[in-house]
mmCIF file of C-alpha atoms in Angstrom:
data_model
loop_
_atom_site.group_PDB
_atom_site.id
_atom_site.type_symbol
_atom_site.label_atom_id
_atom_site.label_comp_id
_atom_site.label_asym_id
_atom_site.label_seq_id
_atom_site.Cartn_x
_atom_site.Cartn_y
_atom_site.Cartn_z
ATOM 1 C CA MET A 1 -85.459 57.836 -99.429
ATOM 2 C CA ILE A 2 -84.645 56.097 -96.670
ATOM 3 C CA ALA A 3 -80.985 56.800 -96.899
ATOM 4 C CA ASP A 4 -81.175 60.505 -97.377
ATOM 5 C CA ALA A 5 -83.253 60.330 -94.203
ATOM 6 C CA ARG A 6 -80.879 58.129 -92.442
ATOM 7 C CA PRO A 7 -78.561 60.492 -91.178
ATOM 8 C CA ASP A 8 -81.040 62.446 -89.426
ATOM 9 C CA TRP A 9 -81.913 59.084 -87.353
ATOM 10 C CA ARG A 10 -78.794 59.598 -85.198
ATOM 11 C CA THR A 11 -79.441 63.508 -83.990
ATOM 12 C CA ALA A 12 -80.489 62.995 -80.401
ATOM 13 C CA HIS A 13 -83.664 61.628 -79.473
ATOM 14 C CA GLU A 14 -85.833 64.114 -77.087
ATOM 15 C CA SER A 15 -86.963 62.130 -73.900
ATOM 16 C CA ALA A 16 -91.261 62.347 -73.132
ATOM 17 C CA PRO A 17 -91.689 63.955 -70.126
ATOM 18 C CA ALA A 18 -92.369 61.760 -66.739
ATOM 19 C CA GLY A 19 -95.873 60.513 -65.825
ATOM 20 C CA LEU A 20 -97.230 59.726 -69.705
ATOM 21 C CA SER A 21 -98.501 56.371 -70.874
ATOM 22 C CA LEU A 22 -96.863 54.698 -73.778
ATOM 23 C CA GLY A 23 -100.089 55.917 -75.888
ATOM 24 C CA GLU A 24 -99.756 59.009 -74.157
ATOM 25 C CA ILE A 25 -96.083 59.237 -75.224
ATOM 26 C CA LEU A 26 -96.663 58.062 -79.345
ATOM 27 C CA ARG A 27 -98.893 60.978 -79.408
ATOM 28 C CA PHE A 28 -96.183 63.214 -77.802
ATOM 29 C CA ARG A 29 -93.621 62.246 -80.351
ATOM 30 C CA ALA A 30 -96.281 62.709 -83.184
ATOM 31 C CA GLU A 31 -96.974 66.647 -82.080
ATOM 32 C CA ARG A 32 -93.684 67.084 -81.782
ATOM 33 C CA GLN A 33 -91.868 65.537 -84.762
ATOM 34 C CA PRO A 34 -94.557 64.299 -87.202
ATOM 35 C CA ASP A 35 -92.047 63.890 -89.710
ATOM 36 C CA ARG A 36 -89.279 61.785 -88.056
ATOM 37 C CA VAL A 37 -89.178 58.094 -88.954
ATOM 38 C CA ALA A 38 -90.546 55.571 -86.131
ATOM 39 C CA TYR A 39 -90.143 52.492 -88.063
ATOM 40 C CA VAL A 40 -88.799 50.788 -91.114
ATOM 41 C CA PHE A 41 -90.247 47.781 -92.318
ATOM 42 C CA LEU A 42 -87.886 45.318 -94.735
ATOM 43 C CA GLN A 43 -90.585 43.537 -96.595
ATOM 44 C CA ASP A 44 -88.201 40.764 -97.790
ATOM 45 C CA GLY A 45 -85.483 40.963 -95.586
ATOM 46 C CA GLU A 46 -83.186 43.249 -97.784
ATOM 47 C CA ARG A 47 -84.814 45.667 -99.792
ATOM 48 C CA GLY A 48 -88.464 46.898 -100.288
ATOM 49 C CA GLU A 49 -87.724 49.436 -97.455
ATOM 50 C CA VAL A 50 -91.381 50.697 -96.183
ATOM 51 C CA PRO A 51 -90.920 53.559 -93.462
ATOM 52 C CA LEU A 52 -93.514 54.797 -90.891
ATOM 53 C CA THR A 53 -93.086 58.261 -89.281
ATOM 54 C CA TYR A 54 -94.700 59.309 -85.976
ATOM 55 C CA GLY A 55 -97.057 61.455 -87.591
ATOM 56 C CA ALA A 56 -98.451 58.651 -89.782
ATOM 57 C CA LEU A 57 -98.599 55.735 -87.116
ATOM 58 C CA ASP A 58 -100.162 58.028 -85.002
ATOM 59 C CA ALA A 59 -103.254 59.282 -87.798
ATOM 60 C CA GLN A 60 -103.248 55.161 -88.558
ATOM 61 C CA ALA A 61 -103.752 54.173 -84.634
ATOM 62 C CA ALA A 62 -106.388 57.367 -83.961
ATOM 63 C CA GLY A 63 -108.161 55.598 -87.268
ATOM 64 C CA VAL A 64 -108.490 52.221 -85.169
ATOM 65 C CA ALA A 65 -109.224 53.801 -82.110
ATOM 66 C CA ALA A 66 -112.055 55.528 -83.971
ATOM 67 C CA ALA A 67 -113.296 52.054 -85.005
ATOM 68 C CA LEU A 68 -112.866 50.476 -81.971
ATOM 69 C CA ARG A 69 -114.965 53.374 -79.793
ATOM 70 C CA ALA A 70 -117.767 53.625 -82.465
ATOM 71 C CA ARG A 71 -118.371 49.573 -81.815
ATOM 72 C CA GLY A 72 -118.134 49.991 -78.510
ATOM 73 C CA VAL A 73 -115.100 47.954 -77.231
ATOM 74 C CA GLY A 74 -113.839 50.359 -74.990
ATOM 75 C CA GLY A 75 -112.064 48.565 -71.702
ATOM 76 C CA ARG A 76 -112.450 44.931 -73.471
ATOM 77 C CA PRO A 77 -109.674 43.142 -74.907
ATOM 78 C CA VAL A 78 -109.258 42.934 -78.832
ATOM 79 C CA LEU A 79 -107.402 40.198 -80.573
ATOM 80 C CA LEU A 80 -104.741 41.344 -83.248
ATOM 81 C CA ALA A 81 -104.436 39.400 -86.438
ATOM 82 C CA HIS A 82 -101.582 40.343 -88.076
ATOM 83 C CA ARG A 83 -98.287 38.784 -89.524
ATOM 84 C CA SER A 84 -95.043 40.904 -88.547
ATOM 85 C CA GLY A 85 -95.619 44.224 -90.163
ATOM 86 C CA LEU A 86 -96.605 47.800 -89.684
ATOM 87 C CA GLU A 87 -100.258 46.825 -89.691
ATOM 88 C CA PHE A 88 -99.672 45.445 -86.435
ATOM 89 C CA ILE A 89 -97.784 48.135 -84.522
ATOM 90 C CA ALA A 90 -100.570 50.813 -86.173
ATOM 91 C CA ALA A 91 -103.459 48.256 -84.702
ATOM 92 C CA PHE A 92 -101.811 47.881 -80.799
ATOM 93 C CA PHE A 93 -101.334 51.643 -80.648
ATOM 94 C CA GLY A 94 -104.938 51.736 -82.061
ATOM 95 C CA CYS A 95 -105.862 49.604 -78.837
ATOM 96 C CA LEU A 96 -104.371 51.690 -76.520
ATOM 97 C CA TYR A 97 -105.373 55.046 -77.539
ATOM 98 C CA ALA A 98 -109.216 53.588 -77.070
ATOM 99 C CA GLY A 99 -108.504 51.809 -73.814
ATOM 100 C CA ALA A 100 -108.979 48.254 -75.545
ATOM 101 C CA PRO A 101 -106.318 45.747 -74.028
ATOM 102 C CA PRO A 102 -104.729 44.072 -77.298
ATOM 103 C CA VAL A 103 -103.624 40.789 -77.561
ATOM 104 C CA ALA A 104 -101.167 39.878 -79.992
ATOM 105 C CA ALA A 105 -101.889 36.662 -82.025
ATOM 106 C CA TYR A 106 -100.124 34.117 -84.261
ATOM 107 C CA VAL A 107 -101.765 34.105 -87.401
ATOM 108 C CA PRO A 108 -101.425 30.487 -89.024
ATOM 109 C CA GLY A 109 -100.243 30.041 -92.549
ATOM 110 C CA ALA A 110 -101.605 28.591 -95.771
ATOM 111 C CA THR A 111 -100.901 24.964 -94.115
ATOM 112 C CA GLY A 112 -103.027 25.999 -91.021
ATOM 113 C CA HIS A 113 -100.429 25.273 -88.562
ATOM 114 C CA GLY A 114 -101.115 27.228 -85.496
ATOM 115 C CA LEU A 115 -105.155 27.371 -85.833
ATOM 116 C CA GLU A 116 -105.975 25.450 -82.585
ATOM 117 C CA HIS A 117 -103.583 27.505 -81.022
ATOM 118 C CA LEU A 118 -105.081 30.456 -82.332
ATOM 119 C CA ARG A 119 -108.840 29.389 -81.482
ATOM 120 C CA ALA A 120 -107.815 28.299 -77.969
ATOM 121 C CA LEU A 121 -106.380 31.559 -77.462
ATOM 122 C CA ALA A 122 -109.735 33.365 -78.955
ATOM 123 C CA ALA A 123 -111.818 31.071 -76.840
ATOM 124 C CA ASP A 124 -109.649 32.286 -73.428
ATOM 125 C CA VAL A 125 -110.003 35.870 -74.257
ATOM 126 C CA ARG A 126 -113.247 36.347 -75.825
ATOM 127 C CA PRO A 127 -112.277 39.149 -77.366
ATOM 128 C CA ALA A 128 -114.622 42.301 -78.289
ATOM 129 C CA ALA A 129 -113.366 42.944 -81.493
ATOM 130 C CA VAL A 130 -110.642 41.007 -83.815
ATOM 131 C CA VAL A 131 -108.830 43.573 -85.922
ATOM 132 C CA GLY A 132 -106.512 43.311 -88.978
ATOM 133 C CA PRO A 133 -105.664 43.420 -92.827
ATOM 134 C CA GLN A 134 -108.944 42.586 -94.764
ATOM 135 C CA ALA A 135 -107.585 40.080 -96.739
ATOM 136 C CA THR A 136 -106.289 38.232 -93.433
ATOM 137 C CA LEU A 137 -109.655 38.292 -91.798
ATOM 138 C CA ALA A 138 -111.770 36.822 -94.799
ATOM 139 C CA LYS A 139 -109.179 33.640 -94.055
ATOM 140 C CA LEU A 140 -109.828 33.533 -90.535
ATOM 141 C CA ALA A 141 -113.136 34.242 -90.542
ATOM 142 C CA ALA A 142 -113.869 31.202 -92.496
ATOM 143 C CA ARG A 143 -111.612 29.126 -90.145
ATOM 144 C CA MET A 144 -112.981 30.104 -87.371
ATOM 145 C CA GLN A 145 -116.686 31.199 -87.634
ATOM 146 C CA ASP A 146 -117.994 28.273 -85.682
ATOM 147 C CA LEU A 147 -115.941 29.359 -82.538
ATOM 148 C CA PRO A 148 -118.775 30.539 -79.801
ATOM 149 C CA ALA A 149 -116.208 33.091 -78.179
ATOM 150 C CA LEU A 150 -116.114 35.218 -81.248
ATOM 151 C CA ALA A 151 -120.294 34.660 -82.220
ATOM 152 C CA GLY A 152 -120.403 38.566 -80.928
ATOM 153 C CA ALA A 153 -116.926 40.126 -82.118
ATOM 154 C CA ALA A 154 -116.811 43.101 -83.952
ATOM 155 C CA TRP A 155 -114.393 42.261 -87.033
ATOM 156 C CA ILE A 156 -112.373 45.417 -88.342
ATOM 157 C CA ALA A 157 -110.777 45.776 -91.126
ATOM 158 C CA GLN A 158 -107.879 48.399 -90.936
ATOM 159 C CA GLU A 159 -107.822 49.408 -94.541
ATOM 160 C CA ASP A 160 -111.406 50.691 -93.428
ATOM 161 C CA ALA A 161 -110.593 52.460 -90.240
ATOM 162 C CA ALA A 162 -109.966 56.060 -90.514
ATOM 163 C CA ALA A 163 -110.234 59.447 -87.818
ATOM 164 C CA PRO A 164 -111.347 62.556 -89.171
ATOM 165 C CA THR A 165 -109.723 64.049 -86.410
ATOM 166 C CA ALA A 166 -106.905 63.320 -84.301
ATOM 167 C CA ALA A 167 -108.149 60.561 -81.585
ATOM 168 C CA ALA A 168 -108.302 61.512 -77.771
ATOM 169 C CA VAL A 169 -105.856 59.354 -76.004
ATOM 170 C CA ALA A 170 -106.597 57.308 -73.010
ATOM 171 C CA ALA A 171 -104.753 58.196 -69.815
ATOM 172 C CA PRO A 172 -105.029 54.792 -67.880
ATOM 173 C CA ALA A 173 -103.574 54.628 -64.040
ATOM 174 C CA PRO A 174 -100.623 52.478 -63.852
ATOM 175 C CA GLU A 175 -102.610 49.629 -62.120
ATOM 176 C CA GLU A 176 -104.903 49.340 -65.410
ATOM 177 C CA LEU A 177 -104.797 46.757 -67.902
ATOM 178 C CA ALA A 178 -102.318 47.470 -70.688
ATOM 179 C CA TYR A 179 -102.619 44.561 -72.784
ATOM 180 C CA LEU A 180 -102.436 40.762 -72.409
ATOM 181 C CA GLN A 181 -99.621 38.743 -73.310
ATOM 182 C CA TYR A 182 -100.071 34.891 -74.247
ATOM 183 C CA THR A 183 -98.005 31.951 -73.935
ATOM 184 C CA SER A 184 -96.636 30.033 -77.461
ATOM 185 C CA GLY A 185 -98.660 27.139 -75.967
ATOM 186 C CA SER A 186 -96.380 24.681 -77.348
ATOM 187 C CA THR A 187 -96.651 22.229 -74.330
ATOM 188 C CA ALA A 188 -99.889 23.539 -72.996
ATOM 189 C CA ARG A 189 -103.021 25.437 -73.793
ATOM 190 C CA PRO A 190 -102.123 29.040 -74.307
ATOM 191 C CA ARG A 191 -102.221 31.185 -71.119
ATOM 192 C CA GLY A 192 -102.545 34.797 -70.539
ATOM 193 C CA VAL A 193 -100.479 37.371 -68.321
ATOM 194 C CA MET A 194 -102.114 40.347 -67.848
ATOM 195 C CA ILE A 195 -99.758 43.396 -68.036
ATOM 196 C CA GLY A 196 -100.340 46.784 -66.390
ATOM 197 C CA HIS A 197 -99.310 50.333 -67.764
ATOM 198 C CA GLY A 198 -97.303 50.787 -64.362
ATOM 199 C CA ALA A 199 -95.040 47.377 -64.963
ATOM 200 C CA LEU A 200 -95.044 48.057 -69.205
ATOM 201 C CA LEU A 201 -93.385 51.485 -68.505
ATOM 202 C CA GLU A 202 -91.269 50.098 -65.480
ATOM 203 C CA GLN A 203 -89.839 47.263 -68.265
ATOM 204 C CA LEU A 204 -89.162 49.557 -70.694
ATOM 205 C CA GLU A 205 -87.526 52.145 -68.217
ATOM 206 C CA TYR A 206 -85.133 48.859 -67.454
ATOM 207 C CA TYR A 207 -84.480 48.560 -71.354
ATOM 208 C CA ARG A 208 -83.671 52.092 -71.656
ATOM 209 C CA VAL A 209 -81.363 51.883 -68.609
ATOM 210 C CA ARG A 210 -79.683 48.719 -69.982
ATOM 211 C CA ALA A 211 -78.665 50.582 -73.465
ATOM 212 C CA GLY A 212 -76.320 52.600 -72.101
ATOM 213 C CA ALA A 213 -75.295 56.003 -72.175
ATOM 214 C CA ASP A 214 -75.435 56.190 -75.890
ATOM 215 C CA TRP A 215 -79.249 55.121 -76.460
ATOM 216 C CA ARG A 216 -80.096 58.979 -77.850
ATOM 217 C CA GLU A 217 -78.074 57.816 -80.889
ATOM 218 C CA VAL A 218 -79.189 54.272 -81.648
ATOM 219 C CA VAL A 219 -80.886 52.511 -84.360
ATOM 220 C CA MET A 220 -82.633 49.233 -83.599
ATOM 221 C CA VAL A 221 -82.483 46.442 -86.124
ATOM 222 C CA GLY A 222 -84.429 42.940 -85.154
ATOM 223 C CA TRP A 223 -86.394 40.346 -86.458
ATOM 224 C CA LEU A 224 -88.407 38.491 -83.591
ATOM 225 C CA PRO A 225 -92.136 37.938 -83.965
ATOM 226 C CA HIS A 226 -94.503 40.580 -82.683
ATOM 227 C CA GLN A 227 -96.019 37.857 -80.391
ATOM 228 C CA HIS A 228 -93.181 37.213 -78.450
ATOM 229 C CA ASP A 229 -93.076 39.600 -75.298
ATOM 230 C CA PHE A 230 -89.299 40.623 -76.028
ATOM 231 C CA GLY A 231 -90.027 41.124 -79.786
ATOM 232 C CA LEU A 232 -93.008 43.204 -78.731
ATOM 233 C CA VAL A 233 -91.810 45.068 -75.600
ATOM 234 C CA GLY A 234 -87.569 45.074 -76.257
ATOM 235 C CA PHE A 235 -88.113 45.873 -79.552
ATOM 236 C CA VAL A 236 -91.806 47.494 -81.328
ATOM 237 C CA LEU A 237 -92.284 49.281 -77.971
ATOM 238 C CA SER A 238 -88.962 50.244 -76.369
ATOM 239 C CA ALA A 239 -88.759 52.318 -79.846
ATOM 240 C CA ILE A 240 -91.603 54.207 -79.042
ATOM 241 C CA TYR A 241 -90.433 54.893 -75.604
ATOM 242 C CA MET A 242 -87.191 55.900 -75.989
ATOM 243 C CA GLY A 243 -87.845 57.817 -79.376
ATOM 244 C CA ILE A 244 -85.386 55.729 -81.511
ATOM 245 C CA PRO A 245 -86.123 54.084 -85.033
ATOM 246 C CA TYR A 246 -86.596 50.351 -85.534
ATOM 247 C CA VAL A 247 -85.689 48.742 -88.489
ATOM 248 C CA PHE A 248 -87.157 44.978 -88.494
ATOM 249 C CA MET A 249 -88.366 42.122 -90.925
ATOM 250 C CA ARG A 250 -90.554 38.866 -90.783
ATOM 251 C CA PRO A 251 -89.232 36.157 -88.578
ATOM 252 C CA SER A 252 -89.259 34.231 -91.721
ATOM 253 C CA ALA A 253 -86.812 36.329 -93.235
ATOM 254 C CA PHE A 254 -84.284 36.152 -91.015
ATOM 255 C CA LEU A 255 -84.690 32.051 -90.662
ATOM 256 C CA ARG A 256 -84.534 31.719 -94.406
ATOM 257 C CA ARG A 257 -81.352 33.670 -94.532
ATOM 258 C CA PRO A 258 -79.577 35.145 -90.877
ATOM 259 C CA ALA A 259 -77.346 36.998 -92.744
ATOM 260 C CA ARG A 260 -79.909 39.422 -93.311
ATOM 261 C CA TRP A 261 -79.943 40.566 -89.817
ATOM 262 C CA LEU A 262 -76.414 41.137 -89.798
ATOM 263 C CA GLU A 263 -76.380 42.761 -93.404
ATOM 264 C CA ALA A 264 -79.208 44.752 -91.797
ATOM 265 C CA ILE A 265 -77.101 46.033 -89.036
ATOM 266 C CA THR A 266 -74.362 46.956 -91.282
ATOM 267 C CA ARG A 267 -76.447 49.060 -93.658
ATOM 268 C CA PHE A 268 -78.277 50.994 -90.752
#
């Protein structure tokens, strides 16, 4: 149970050696503390706590990386089709492992809201692969099969991605592209920003410094979408960089009842 593990979360967290990329930092933590909880997803914003350890995250990321490498995707962008959740985090790090820049995309709901934004983003990225849960990919394929930019893309369902052994982790240079961050496209077509590995690590170190002297004994709790730059870097990626747990819920759970965020802060 999560409640039993929670006191251990506030023990001192280990700093990763200098000079490692973010993917290498995850592998470092998975090797040193495989059973320590890295993330907890609150399925309904209150209950249904689903933990993910460093070891489990590393294994899932290795599976995604192996699937990408098998399709020759290394070095080319990968579109991530996920709602907020643990699958997105595994896919993102799988791309880092494989040296394939991930692109977080907003997935349209049942009403189709956001579909044109996604089509415009995909047309701009021209991804080598689309990664996501099988059910999500099936729905997207029906809506986007006529898009020329996706004609040659590999569609990879995470349920089918597994690595028989630990996958090698790419060791990129600081100037190499880490991922692409796209604007919301609310006032114009979505535009991508190229984020290098060096710039990403500098921003993560900035967050660590801003966290103050007690950052080693912190648990983060949030709800921002993974597609948002602050939700991604300020929370999801900072958790691995600093080695502190991140408890989160979907943005919709927070918007339906904002008190859930405060209640989760109290609990964790």
